[in-house]
């Protein structure tokens, strides 16, 4: 049958009989086939009501799973499951994710919600007519309170504040041993037995499970953050790696590979033997050919920061700052501070998320003006931006580079009052360039000379908590790209250091650039002394007084980051529209000049001597680091830095070709792969079985191999009707496992240990009365065909890693009547009986099980 689930908990079934009927129509009748199938559905909702169940499945059906081993169907909502008998379509059990069983409820005791809603509507309407004026103030206050509460609930829900929602089921699969595995949004993996009893739970990552897949004795898990893990049947972690830079949403088996589909459309194939003995060999061989598929790219990045002091810049100022330096760069990163700073705007920004996601009117003005300077649309294209109150970051990419840029993401971290107001804080933008991840972070930290510790704390808060819209992932590792796990496999317990709290996402990038008004000042110097040193351009002595330099050397802030030599005057504080060094603050406060506006960076290198390679994929150098001292539109001077960035990337097409050559030409690999994929030798106890009503026969399968497990699956190849002369008509193929309703094979899948024998029950079920449904309503009943039936079962056997199978065919014939025809024949004629005829003389009535091996010894196997 075909089962489907929908929103609201609805489940419909399209019976095989209707599908078979539609497929057997004559050519002139086939135009009615779709209608026949469409109207033949069975609505399980009505069956639940009839059988005394309440509307248990009220939540959306997220997943349906066929347990072929036991002929059952699992339906999963967010937090509950239902277990169905696939043959009788009976609801067997309803239980939640904790394994607790839900019971039947008397439908008559449930309230009629439709009548109740109508009654409430009449009361409210009447009340409004009678007391409209007096109650207006009350309703207005109530509305405001409700709206405020709803907004609070929405915020909490958006941040994952509801624990139950975080436990929802996202994926189901069944393993070869008959167990059911489910994965949750919190990363929890649950193991269930075929009867819906919760056995064990495992959690190796805190990210949502998106998909599950099984092959042989392994369970593959795809996560929201792009990671794939492999478990054994006991739930032990065998390995894991970063497969994609976005969520893994689907997995499928084919041609010796597990194929993973990412949310961004990327597909990669992983050898089914991974993690395993082949990985180390392939890794070594590929490393030796790294020079063949490594490509080196170079690009220039212009990063600029400016505290605009709530003002608007002239076109000349923007040309001086950005336009004159952008002629040969590929990426332009702009960070602005104090775009808007009014109390009302800050409050609205804190309350209204769209102010940051969509930007304010003033923010858009700045984006448009900078876009015009960069010739946005013809030379550059803006790929992303993010605003947090007065903070704004935006990135433009040269058009000829656009094809190599993607996965743009943004984030914001407020550091103002209560870590909630955006007058101080940071906005970030993450982007993939040539398959390497770069993060740009625009910051505005606490002001005033003495607030050094607060500034350090602001940086620490930003670095630890900046979370981008897409879940964090080690996408820089995924950039290696592979057709095998070898290039990304780290250990048998990958990412073991990743706690539930997670590592900072900024630490996962290949390159990070921090820019902004960090507000670090000069210590131990007066205004006049600073002015004298600036006029003499004695910046070395001034740098000795720089708070940021001292804090970085002490390891208190910007750990592991670097800054180019400062060869420009302090950029703060100036009188607006006063040119030259005479513009420094000469007012009553006479603030000591300081390098508040800075640009720092980190690339892949652990030391400056490292060269760019696949192991150290991003290496950068500074071409220019300067302030635009001629710009007078703010009390800060704009600062810019031009980076020359070398990027090592993998040429996927060349690497795939080299990988294929190793797989086909390396003798050691071929020997190991042949051994891993060898199919164990098996024998079956019989190729022919006869059963009567309610009888059971036992089929035994023995694994003759002394070292390897054998995995089997039993399908029904087709069904035929036995004619009066004892011959079977042409078999009609059936879909999927396709057992007819009168035949039950248990278990239909499984694993056989070396030198062991497995038993399968071949049982006849009494299904002599069938129902026909039209639009979900039973219309008529008829008796099943009482002629003898015959099916051919195909027992497919494969090894742990083999995708090919070795097949055994078993003919199963059902005799409806205990009364059989006696056919006279000579003993020596038995060898001449056609292969599709079963002898029926001297037929014994069976009790519980019967094996007809001896009687059918001389029959040809089907």
Short mmCIF file of C-alpha atoms in Angstrom, two decimals, residues 329-629:
data_model
loop_
_atom_site.label_atom_id
_atom_site.label_comp_id
_atom_site.label_asym_id
_atom_site.label_seq_id
_atom_site.Cartn_x
_atom_site.Cartn_y
_atom_site.Cartn_z
CA UNK A 329 40.60 45.19 -5.05
CA UNK A 330 38.19 42.27 -5.29
CA UNK A 331 36.28 42.73 -2.00
CA UNK A 332 35.37 45.93 -0.14
CA UNK A 333 34.38 45.70 3.54
CA UNK A 334 32.93 48.81 5.21
CA UNK A 335 32.23 49.22 8.93
CA UNK A 336 30.48 52.34 10.24
CA UNK A 337 29.84 53.39 13.84
CA UNK A 338 27.34 55.94 15.24
CA UNK A 339 25.22 56.00 12.10
CA UNK A 340 22.31 56.86 14.42
CA UNK A 341 22.52 57.25 18.19
CA UNK A 342 19.30 58.88 19.44
CA UNK A 343 17.70 57.34 22.54
CA UNK A 344 14.47 56.65 20.69
CA UNK A 345 16.24 54.94 17.81
CA UNK A 346 18.32 52.80 20.17
CA UNK A 347 15.17 51.70 22.02
CA UNK A 348 13.38 50.88 18.78
CA UNK A 349 16.41 48.93 17.51
CA UNK A 350 16.46 46.85 20.68
CA UNK A 351 12.74 46.07 20.39
CA UNK A 352 12.41 45.67 16.64
CA UNK A 353 14.63 43.10 14.97
CA UNK A 354 13.78 44.30 11.45
CA UNK A 355 15.69 47.52 12.08
CA UNK A 356 18.85 45.44 12.02
CA UNK A 357 17.87 42.93 9.35
CA UNK A 358 16.45 45.49 6.93
CA UNK A 359 18.39 48.57 8.04
CA UNK A 360 17.21 52.08 8.89
CA UNK A 361 16.65 54.92 6.43
CA UNK A 362 19.96 56.53 7.40
CA UNK A 363 21.70 53.19 7.06
CA UNK A 364 20.31 52.78 3.54
CA UNK A 365 21.52 56.26 2.69
CA UNK A 366 25.06 55.25 3.58
CA UNK A 367 24.81 52.00 1.61
CA UNK A 368 23.52 53.83 -1.46
CA UNK A 369 26.21 56.52 -1.27
CA UNK A 370 29.05 54.02 -0.88
CA UNK A 371 27.54 51.91 -3.67
CA UNK A 372 27.64 54.88 -6.03
CA UNK A 373 31.28 55.57 -5.16
CA UNK A 374 32.12 51.91 -5.92
CA UNK A 375 30.04 51.98 -9.10
CA UNK A 376 27.67 49.42 -7.56
CA UNK A 377 25.86 47.44 -10.24
CA UNK A 378 28.44 47.56 -12.98
CA UNK A 379 31.77 46.99 -11.21
CA UNK A 380 30.85 45.83 -7.69
CA UNK A 381 27.82 44.09 -6.21
CA UNK A 382 26.76 44.30 -2.58
CA UNK A 383 26.43 40.75 -1.23
CA UNK A 384 25.27 41.49 2.33
CA UNK A 385 24.86 43.99 5.16
CA UNK A 386 23.76 44.12 8.80
CA UNK A 387 22.83 47.00 11.09
CA UNK A 388 22.63 47.07 14.89
CA UNK A 389 21.47 50.49 16.10
CA UNK A 390 24.37 52.77 15.11
CA UNK A 391 26.60 49.96 13.82
CA UNK A 392 26.57 49.02 10.14
CA UNK A 393 28.65 46.55 8.14
CA UNK A 394 28.45 45.86 4.40
CA UNK A 395 30.46 43.91 1.85
CA UNK A 396 30.80 44.53 -1.88
CA UNK A 397 32.34 42.01 -4.30
CA UNK A 398 33.76 42.70 -7.73
CA UNK A 399 31.51 41.14 -10.35
CA UNK A 400 34.16 38.92 -11.90
CA UNK A 401 34.65 37.35 -8.43
CA UNK A 402 30.94 36.80 -7.73
CA UNK A 403 30.90 33.17 -8.93
CA UNK A 404 33.47 32.24 -6.27
CA UNK A 405 31.61 33.90 -3.39
CA UNK A 406 28.67 32.45 -1.48
CA UNK A 407 27.12 31.36 1.83
CA UNK A 408 26.79 34.97 3.00
CA UNK A 409 25.58 35.23 6.59
CA UNK A 410 25.25 38.00 9.15
CA UNK A 411 25.17 38.36 12.95
CA UNK A 412 24.93 41.01 15.66
CA UNK A 413 25.99 41.18 19.33
CA UNK A 414 24.84 44.13 21.52
CA UNK A 415 27.20 45.15 24.32
CA UNK A 416 25.36 48.20 25.67
CA UNK A 417 23.24 48.38 28.81
CA UNK A 418 22.55 44.84 30.05
CA UNK A 419 24.13 43.42 26.89
CA UNK A 420 20.89 44.39 25.16
CA UNK A 421 21.33 47.90 23.70
CA UNK A 422 23.23 48.37 20.47
CA UNK A 423 24.96 51.66 21.21
CA UNK A 424 28.00 49.45 21.79
CA UNK A 425 28.58 46.01 20.35
CA UNK A 426 29.40 44.41 17.01
CA UNK A 427 27.91 43.36 13.67
CA UNK A 428 29.48 40.59 11.63
CA UNK A 429 29.33 39.20 8.11
CA UNK A 430 30.55 35.74 7.12
CA UNK A 431 31.21 34.77 3.51
CA UNK A 432 32.76 31.89 1.58
CA UNK A 433 35.45 32.95 -0.91
CA UNK A 434 37.10 30.27 -3.07
CA UNK A 435 35.70 27.70 -0.64
CA UNK A 436 37.36 29.38 2.36
CA UNK A 437 35.44 31.09 5.11
CA UNK A 438 36.09 34.74 5.95
CA UNK A 439 34.49 36.74 8.75
CA UNK A 440 34.39 40.53 8.99
CA UNK A 441 33.39 42.08 12.33
CA UNK A 442 32.65 45.78 12.89
CA UNK A 443 32.92 46.76 16.58
CA UNK A 444 32.25 49.75 18.83
CA UNK A 445 33.49 49.18 22.38
CA UNK A 446 33.10 51.04 25.69
CA UNK A 447 34.42 54.62 25.78
CA UNK A 448 36.58 56.63 28.25
CA UNK A 449 40.22 56.33 29.20
CA UNK A 450 39.75 54.21 32.32
CA UNK A 451 37.36 51.64 30.76
CA UNK A 452 40.09 49.26 29.56
CA UNK A 453 38.61 46.21 31.29
CA UNK A 454 35.17 46.95 29.90
CA UNK A 455 36.60 47.12 26.40
CA UNK A 456 38.36 43.81 26.93
CA UNK A 457 35.10 42.33 28.21
CA UNK A 458 33.22 43.69 25.17
CA UNK A 459 35.62 41.94 22.81
CA UNK A 460 35.42 38.70 24.78
CA UNK A 461 31.62 38.82 24.72
CA UNK A 462 31.53 39.49 20.98
CA UNK A 463 34.06 36.78 20.14
CA UNK A 464 32.40 34.10 22.26
CA UNK A 465 28.76 34.82 21.44
CA UNK A 466 28.63 36.02 17.83
CA UNK A 467 26.34 33.48 16.16
CA UNK A 468 25.41 33.67 12.53
CA UNK A 469 21.93 32.95 11.21
CA UNK A 470 22.91 29.56 9.84
CA UNK A 471 24.17 27.10 12.44
CA UNK A 472 27.87 27.13 13.12
CA UNK A 473 29.97 24.61 11.23
CA UNK A 474 33.52 23.80 10.38
CA UNK A 475 32.92 24.78 6.77
CA UNK A 476 36.55 25.59 6.20
CA UNK A 477 37.28 21.87 6.52
CA UNK A 478 34.44 21.05 4.16
CA UNK A 479 36.12 23.19 1.55
CA UNK A 480 38.66 20.43 1.03
CA UNK A 481 35.90 18.56 -0.81
CA UNK A 482 36.24 14.81 -1.23
CA UNK A 483 34.76 11.66 -2.59
CA UNK A 484 36.01 9.86 0.47
CA UNK A 485 36.27 10.63 4.12
CA UNK A 486 40.03 10.56 4.00
CA UNK A 487 40.62 14.28 3.69
CA UNK A 488 38.39 15.22 6.59
CA UNK A 489 38.46 12.31 8.98
CA UNK A 490 40.14 13.43 12.17
CA UNK A 491 39.70 10.65 14.73
CA UNK A 492 37.34 7.98 15.94
CA UNK A 493 35.77 10.65 18.11
CA UNK A 494 35.72 13.70 15.84
CA UNK A 495 34.91 17.09 17.23
CA UNK A 496 35.16 15.59 20.70
CA UNK A 497 36.16 18.96 22.07
CA UNK A 498 32.90 20.49 20.95
CA UNK A 499 30.77 20.98 24.03
CA UNK A 500 27.06 21.66 24.14
CA UNK A 501 27.90 25.34 24.49
CA UNK A 502 30.00 25.04 21.32
CA UNK A 503 33.21 26.68 20.24
CA UNK A 504 33.16 30.32 19.08
CA UNK A 505 32.03 30.47 15.49
CA UNK A 506 34.61 33.13 14.71
CA UNK A 507 37.37 30.69 15.64
CA UNK A 508 36.22 28.36 12.85
CA UNK A 509 36.87 30.83 10.03
CA UNK A 510 39.98 30.70 7.85
CA UNK A 511 40.36 34.48 8.11
CA UNK A 512 38.86 37.04 10.49
CA UNK A 513 39.12 40.83 10.18
CA UNK A 514 38.09 43.01 13.13
CA UNK A 515 37.57 46.68 12.36
CA UNK A 516 35.90 49.56 14.17
CA UNK A 517 36.11 52.12 16.93
CA UNK A 518 37.70 50.00 19.65
CA UNK A 519 38.08 53.11 21.84
CA UNK A 520 41.48 52.17 23.31
CA UNK A 521 43.34 55.34 24.37
CA UNK A 522 46.88 56.51 25.19
CA UNK A 523 47.98 56.07 28.82
CA UNK A 524 50.35 58.22 30.84
CA UNK A 525 50.54 61.18 28.50
CA UNK A 526 49.03 64.66 28.47
CA UNK A 527 47.23 66.39 25.64
CA UNK A 528 50.11 68.78 24.97
CA UNK A 529 52.72 66.01 25.02
CA UNK A 530 50.70 63.99 22.56
CA UNK A 531 50.29 66.97 20.25
CA UNK A 532 54.05 67.59 20.29
CA UNK A 533 54.90 64.00 19.40
CA UNK A 534 52.26 63.98 16.67
CA UNK A 535 53.59 67.17 15.12
CA UNK A 536 57.06 65.59 15.07
CA UNK A 537 55.56 62.31 13.72
CA UNK A 538 57.19 60.39 16.59
CA UNK A 539 54.60 57.61 16.47
CA UNK A 540 56.90 54.91 17.92
CA UNK A 541 56.97 56.59 21.33
CA UNK A 542 53.22 57.15 21.23
CA UNK A 543 52.62 53.45 20.47
CA UNK A 544 54.40 52.59 23.70
CA UNK A 545 51.50 54.36 25.47
CA UNK A 546 48.78 52.61 23.41
CA UNK A 547 46.36 50.69 25.62
CA UNK A 548 45.45 48.20 22.89
CA UNK A 549 49.06 47.28 22.24
CA UNK A 550 49.68 46.74 25.96
CA UNK A 551 46.54 44.62 26.39
CA UNK A 552 47.33 42.47 23.34
CA UNK A 553 50.89 41.85 24.54
CA UNK A 554 49.47 40.81 27.93
CA UNK A 555 47.11 38.36 26.18
CA UNK A 556 43.99 40.10 27.51
CA UNK A 557 42.30 40.92 24.20
CA UNK A 558 42.37 40.07 20.46
CA UNK A 559 44.32 36.91 21.22
CA UNK A 560 46.13 35.50 18.19
CA UNK A 561 45.42 38.56 16.03
CA UNK A 562 47.84 40.92 14.32
CA UNK A 563 47.94 44.57 13.25
CA UNK A 564 50.15 46.29 10.71
CA UNK A 565 52.57 48.97 11.86
CA UNK A 566 50.78 52.25 12.56
CA UNK A 567 52.37 55.04 10.53
CA UNK A 568 49.54 57.57 10.70
CA UNK A 569 48.54 60.07 13.40
CA UNK A 570 45.91 59.23 16.04
CA UNK A 571 42.45 59.34 14.49
CA UNK A 572 40.51 60.76 17.49
CA UNK A 573 39.38 63.37 18.53
CA UNK A 574 38.93 66.17 15.97
CA UNK A 575 36.82 69.25 15.52
CA UNK A 576 34.56 68.79 12.53
CA UNK A 577 35.48 70.59 9.32
CA UNK A 578 38.93 71.62 10.56
CA UNK A 579 41.69 70.32 8.33
CA UNK A 580 45.14 69.11 9.34
CA UNK A 581 46.59 68.36 12.76
CA UNK A 582 45.21 71.65 14.02
CA UNK A 583 41.83 70.00 14.06
CA UNK A 584 42.52 67.97 17.24
CA UNK A 585 40.06 68.68 20.08
CA UNK A 586 40.94 72.08 21.55
CA UNK A 587 37.78 72.50 23.58
CA UNK A 588 37.34 72.50 27.31
CA UNK A 589 37.92 68.73 27.71
CA UNK A 590 40.96 68.61 25.40
CA UNK A 591 40.75 64.86 24.96
CA UNK A 592 44.13 63.24 24.45
CA UNK A 593 44.46 62.05 20.83
CA UNK A 594 44.26 58.28 20.42
CA UNK A 595 44.21 55.53 17.84
CA UNK A 596 40.60 54.53 18.56
CA UNK A 597 39.93 53.34 15.00
CA UNK A 598 41.78 50.14 14.16
CA UNK A 599 41.85 47.13 11.84
CA UNK A 600 43.18 43.77 13.12
CA UNK A 601 43.22 40.36 11.45
CA UNK A 602 43.96 36.64 11.73
CA UNK A 603 44.54 34.18 8.88
CA UNK A 604 45.32 30.43 8.79
CA UNK A 605 48.99 30.82 9.66
CA UNK A 606 50.27 29.95 13.11
CA UNK A 607 53.41 31.94 12.35
CA UNK A 608 54.38 34.44 9.67
CA UNK A 609 56.86 32.02 8.08
CA UNK A 610 54.13 29.53 7.02
CA UNK A 611 53.40 29.31 3.31
CA UNK A 612 49.94 29.06 1.79
CA UNK A 613 48.87 25.44 1.20
CA UNK A 614 45.87 23.19 1.72
CA UNK A 615 47.03 22.74 5.32
CA UNK A 616 47.36 26.53 5.71
CA UNK A 617 44.78 27.68 3.15
CA UNK A 618 44.72 31.45 3.75
CA UNK A 619 47.84 33.61 4.07
CA UNK A 620 47.61 37.40 3.98
CA UNK A 621 49.88 40.41 3.99
CA UNK A 622 49.25 44.14 4.45
CA UNK A 623 49.78 46.40 1.46
CA UNK A 624 48.52 49.64 2.99
CA UNK A 625 47.32 50.68 6.46
CA UNK A 626 46.45 54.36 6.66
CA UNK A 627 44.07 57.05 7.86
CA UNK A 628 42.42 59.61 5.61
CA UNK A 629 43.49 62.73 7.47
#
